[in-house]
Short mmCIF file of C-alpha atoms and ligand atoms in Angstrom, two decimals:
data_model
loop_
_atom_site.label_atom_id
_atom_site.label_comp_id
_atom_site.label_asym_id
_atom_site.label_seq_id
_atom_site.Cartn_x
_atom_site.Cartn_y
_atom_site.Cartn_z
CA UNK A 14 -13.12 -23.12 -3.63
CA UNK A 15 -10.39 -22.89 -0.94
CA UNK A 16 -10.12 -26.51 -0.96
CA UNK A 17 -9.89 -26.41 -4.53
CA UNK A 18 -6.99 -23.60 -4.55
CA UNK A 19 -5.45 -25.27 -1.15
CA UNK A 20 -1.86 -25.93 -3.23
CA UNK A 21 -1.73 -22.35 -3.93
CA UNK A 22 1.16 -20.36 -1.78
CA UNK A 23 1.68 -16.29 -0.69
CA UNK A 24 3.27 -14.49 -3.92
CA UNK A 25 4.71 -12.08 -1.14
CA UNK A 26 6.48 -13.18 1.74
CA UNK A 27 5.24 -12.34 4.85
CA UNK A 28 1.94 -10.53 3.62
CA UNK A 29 -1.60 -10.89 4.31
CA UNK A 30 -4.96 -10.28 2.00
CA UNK A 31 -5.45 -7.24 1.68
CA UNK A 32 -7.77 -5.12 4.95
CA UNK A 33 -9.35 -2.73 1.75
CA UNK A 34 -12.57 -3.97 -0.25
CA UNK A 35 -11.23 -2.00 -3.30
CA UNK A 36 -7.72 -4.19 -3.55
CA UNK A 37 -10.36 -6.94 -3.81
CA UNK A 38 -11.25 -8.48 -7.18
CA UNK A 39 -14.59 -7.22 -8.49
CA UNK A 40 -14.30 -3.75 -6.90
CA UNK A 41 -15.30 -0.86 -9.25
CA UNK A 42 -12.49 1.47 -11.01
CA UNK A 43 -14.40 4.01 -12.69
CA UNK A 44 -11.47 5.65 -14.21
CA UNK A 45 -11.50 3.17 -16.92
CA UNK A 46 -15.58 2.13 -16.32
CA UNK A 47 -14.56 -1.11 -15.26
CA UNK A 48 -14.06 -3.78 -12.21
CA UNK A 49 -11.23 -5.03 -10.44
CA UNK A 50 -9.91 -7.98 -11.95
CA UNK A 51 -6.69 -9.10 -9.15
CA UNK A 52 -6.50 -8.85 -5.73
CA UNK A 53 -4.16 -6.02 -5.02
CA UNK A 54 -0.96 -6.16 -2.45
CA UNK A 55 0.49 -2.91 -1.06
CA UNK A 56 2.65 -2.08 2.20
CA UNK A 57 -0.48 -0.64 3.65
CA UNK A 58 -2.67 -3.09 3.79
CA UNK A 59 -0.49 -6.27 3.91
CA UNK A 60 1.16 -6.24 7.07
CA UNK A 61 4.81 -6.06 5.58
CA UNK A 62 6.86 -3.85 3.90
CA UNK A 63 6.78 -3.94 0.12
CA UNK A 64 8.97 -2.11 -2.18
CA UNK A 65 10.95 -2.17 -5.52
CA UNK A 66 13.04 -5.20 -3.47
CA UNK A 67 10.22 -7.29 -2.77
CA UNK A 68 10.66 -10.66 -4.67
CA UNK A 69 7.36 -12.03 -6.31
CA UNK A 70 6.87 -15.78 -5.76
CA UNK A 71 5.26 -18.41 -8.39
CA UNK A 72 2.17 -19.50 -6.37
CA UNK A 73 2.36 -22.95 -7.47
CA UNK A 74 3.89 -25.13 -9.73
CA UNK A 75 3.45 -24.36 -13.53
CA UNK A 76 4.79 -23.22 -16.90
CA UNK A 77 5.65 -20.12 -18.35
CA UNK A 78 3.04 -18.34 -20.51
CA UNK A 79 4.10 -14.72 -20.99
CA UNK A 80 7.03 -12.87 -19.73
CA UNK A 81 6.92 -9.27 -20.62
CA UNK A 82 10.67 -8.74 -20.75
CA UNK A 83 10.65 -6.06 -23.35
CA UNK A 84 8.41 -3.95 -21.50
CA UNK A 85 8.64 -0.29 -22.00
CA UNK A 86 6.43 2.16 -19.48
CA UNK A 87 4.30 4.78 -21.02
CA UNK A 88 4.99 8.25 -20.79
CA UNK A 89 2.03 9.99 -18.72
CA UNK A 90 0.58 11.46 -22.18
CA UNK A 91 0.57 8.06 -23.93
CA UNK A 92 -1.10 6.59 -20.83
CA UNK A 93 -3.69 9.34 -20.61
CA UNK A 94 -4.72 8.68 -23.98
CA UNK A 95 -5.24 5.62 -23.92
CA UNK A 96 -7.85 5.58 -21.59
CA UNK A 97 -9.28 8.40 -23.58
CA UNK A 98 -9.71 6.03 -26.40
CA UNK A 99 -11.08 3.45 -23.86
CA UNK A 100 -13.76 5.69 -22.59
CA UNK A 101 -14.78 6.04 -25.88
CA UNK A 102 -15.70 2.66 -26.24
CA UNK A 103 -18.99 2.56 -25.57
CA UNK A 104 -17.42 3.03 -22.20
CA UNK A 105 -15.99 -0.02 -22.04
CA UNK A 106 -12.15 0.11 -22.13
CA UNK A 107 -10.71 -2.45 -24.59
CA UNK A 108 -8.79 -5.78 -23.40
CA UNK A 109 -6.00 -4.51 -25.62
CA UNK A 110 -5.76 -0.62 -23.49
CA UNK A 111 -6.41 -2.93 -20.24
CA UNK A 112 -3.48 -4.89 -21.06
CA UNK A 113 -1.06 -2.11 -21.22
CA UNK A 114 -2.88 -0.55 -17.65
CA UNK A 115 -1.12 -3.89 -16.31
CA UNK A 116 2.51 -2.62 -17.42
CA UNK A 117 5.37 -5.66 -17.30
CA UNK A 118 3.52 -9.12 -16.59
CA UNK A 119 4.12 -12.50 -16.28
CA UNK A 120 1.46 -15.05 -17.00
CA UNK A 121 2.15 -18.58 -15.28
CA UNK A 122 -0.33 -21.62 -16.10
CA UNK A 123 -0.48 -23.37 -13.17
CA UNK A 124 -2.26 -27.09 -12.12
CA UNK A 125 -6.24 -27.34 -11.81
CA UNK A 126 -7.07 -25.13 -14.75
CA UNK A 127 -5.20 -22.18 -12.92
CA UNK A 128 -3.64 -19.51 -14.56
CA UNK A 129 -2.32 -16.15 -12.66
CA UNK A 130 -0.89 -12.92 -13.93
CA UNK A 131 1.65 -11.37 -11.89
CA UNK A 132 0.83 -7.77 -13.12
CA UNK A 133 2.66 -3.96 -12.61
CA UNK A 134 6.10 -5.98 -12.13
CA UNK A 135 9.28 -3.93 -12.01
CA UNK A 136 11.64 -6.23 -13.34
CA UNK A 137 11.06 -10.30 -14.57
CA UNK A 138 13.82 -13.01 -13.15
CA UNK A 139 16.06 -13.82 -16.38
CA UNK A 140 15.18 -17.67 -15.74
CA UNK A 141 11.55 -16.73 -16.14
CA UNK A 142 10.78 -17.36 -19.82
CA UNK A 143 8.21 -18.28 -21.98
CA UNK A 144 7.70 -22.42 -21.83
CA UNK A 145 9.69 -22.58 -18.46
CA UNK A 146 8.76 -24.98 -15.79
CA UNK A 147 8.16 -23.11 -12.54
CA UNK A 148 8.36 -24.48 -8.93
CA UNK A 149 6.15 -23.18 -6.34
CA UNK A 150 8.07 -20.50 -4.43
CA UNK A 151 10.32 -19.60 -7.37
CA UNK A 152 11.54 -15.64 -7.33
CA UNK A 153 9.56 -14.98 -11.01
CA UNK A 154 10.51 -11.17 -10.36
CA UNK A 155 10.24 -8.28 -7.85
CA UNK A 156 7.53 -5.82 -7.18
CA UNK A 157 6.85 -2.32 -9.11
CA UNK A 158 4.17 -0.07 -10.70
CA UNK A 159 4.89 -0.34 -14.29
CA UNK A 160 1.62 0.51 -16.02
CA UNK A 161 0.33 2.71 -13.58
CA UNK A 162 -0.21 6.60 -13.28
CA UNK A 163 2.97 6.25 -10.97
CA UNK A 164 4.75 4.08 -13.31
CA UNK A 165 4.59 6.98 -16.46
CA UNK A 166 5.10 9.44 -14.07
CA UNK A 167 8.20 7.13 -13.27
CA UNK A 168 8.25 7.85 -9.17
CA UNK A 169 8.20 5.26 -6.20
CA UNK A 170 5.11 5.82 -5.45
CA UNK A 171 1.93 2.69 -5.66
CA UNK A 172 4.18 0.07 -5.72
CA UNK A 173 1.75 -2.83 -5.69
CA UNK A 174 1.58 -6.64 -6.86
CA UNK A 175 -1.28 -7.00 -8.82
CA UNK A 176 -2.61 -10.60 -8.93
CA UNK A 177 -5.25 -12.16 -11.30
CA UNK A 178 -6.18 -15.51 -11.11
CA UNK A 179 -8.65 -17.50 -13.64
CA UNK A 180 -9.85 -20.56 -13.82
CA UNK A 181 -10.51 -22.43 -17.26
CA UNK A 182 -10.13 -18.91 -18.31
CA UNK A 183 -12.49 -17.48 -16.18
CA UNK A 184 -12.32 -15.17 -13.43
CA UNK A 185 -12.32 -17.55 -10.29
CA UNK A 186 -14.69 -14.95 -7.75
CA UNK A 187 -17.76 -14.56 -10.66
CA UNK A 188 -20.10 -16.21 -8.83
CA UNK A 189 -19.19 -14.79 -5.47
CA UNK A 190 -20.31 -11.65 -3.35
CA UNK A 191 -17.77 -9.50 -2.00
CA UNK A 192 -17.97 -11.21 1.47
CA UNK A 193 -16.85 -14.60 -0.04
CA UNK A 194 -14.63 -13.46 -2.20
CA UNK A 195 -12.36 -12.14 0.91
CA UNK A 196 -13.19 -15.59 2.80
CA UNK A 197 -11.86 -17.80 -0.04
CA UNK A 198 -8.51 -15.12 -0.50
CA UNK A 199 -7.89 -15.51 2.90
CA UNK A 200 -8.94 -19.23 3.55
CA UNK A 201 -6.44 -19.54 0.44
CA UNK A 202 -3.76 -16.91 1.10
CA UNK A 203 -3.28 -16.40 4.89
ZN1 ZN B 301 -4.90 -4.13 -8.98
#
């Protein structure tokens, strides 16, 4: 697998995987009953300083899928209940409540069956638009908490770069334990 995602680049300058098992994909978030999907990059675990300034980077090559330009953050109330709805789902929150927990996103299809969503953004690049060719290393927008508690409560605080990456649609750490799941983001990432 990390030969497999060798062309892939940092989407923050600078930074390393993340030192916590719960920015890792797969760990448990029981506020919504569910599982990490991204690997998560804050200041504190990432060796560099990350804020509203921090540029996002495409980590490959690719096109365009969804650029949430238009995005408009919840107010706390909203946010609360929708996950009140979600945990009413047979306590299993909805892709459709999930998607607004990931606030303004951009979805880039990238080679090798690839996709990534650049998730909790703060603003999108204007050049970064649905069918666009991306180049590895392209500024696709800069770093935020939109979608977050933090993000309806509209303060500074959790600014993060969430990052989900699927392959052929499917979550690229499945089959892995939690041990090589941090070997292949760091034999990719760092
Ligand atoms: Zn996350």
């Amino acid at each position: 697998m990390i030969q497999y995602l060798s062309f892939v680049e940092k989407p923050i300058k600078g930074a390393h995987v993340s030192t916590r098992a719960s920015h890792l994909p797969g760990a448990p978030r029981t506020y919504r009953n569910g599982v990490h999907e991204g690997l998560d990059w804050y200041s504190y675990a990432t060796g560099t300083r990350i804020d509203r300034n921090t540029p996002v980077y495409s980590i490959a090559d690719g096109v365009v899928v969804r650029a949430d330009h238009d995005y408009r953050e919840m107010t706390t109330p909203e946010r609360e209940a929708l996950l009140a709805k979600g945990a009413d789902n047979d306590g299993q929150t909805p892709e459709d409540i999930l998607d607004r927990m990931r606030g303004r996103s951009v979805w880039i299809q990238h080679d090798k069956g690839l996709m990534a969503r650049y998730v909790h953004l703060d603003r999108i690049d204007p050049h970064v638009q649905v069918g666009q060719k991306i180049k590895a290393g392209d500024i696709i927008g800069y770093v935020g908490n939109s979608g977050t508690s933090d993000g309806a409560k509209g303060n500074d605080e959790g600014l993060h770069l969430h990052l989900d990456l699927f392959l052929y649609g499917e979550w690229f750490w499945k089959q892995y334990s939690l041990k090589e799941r941090r070997m292949i983001l760091e034999g990719v990432f760092d």
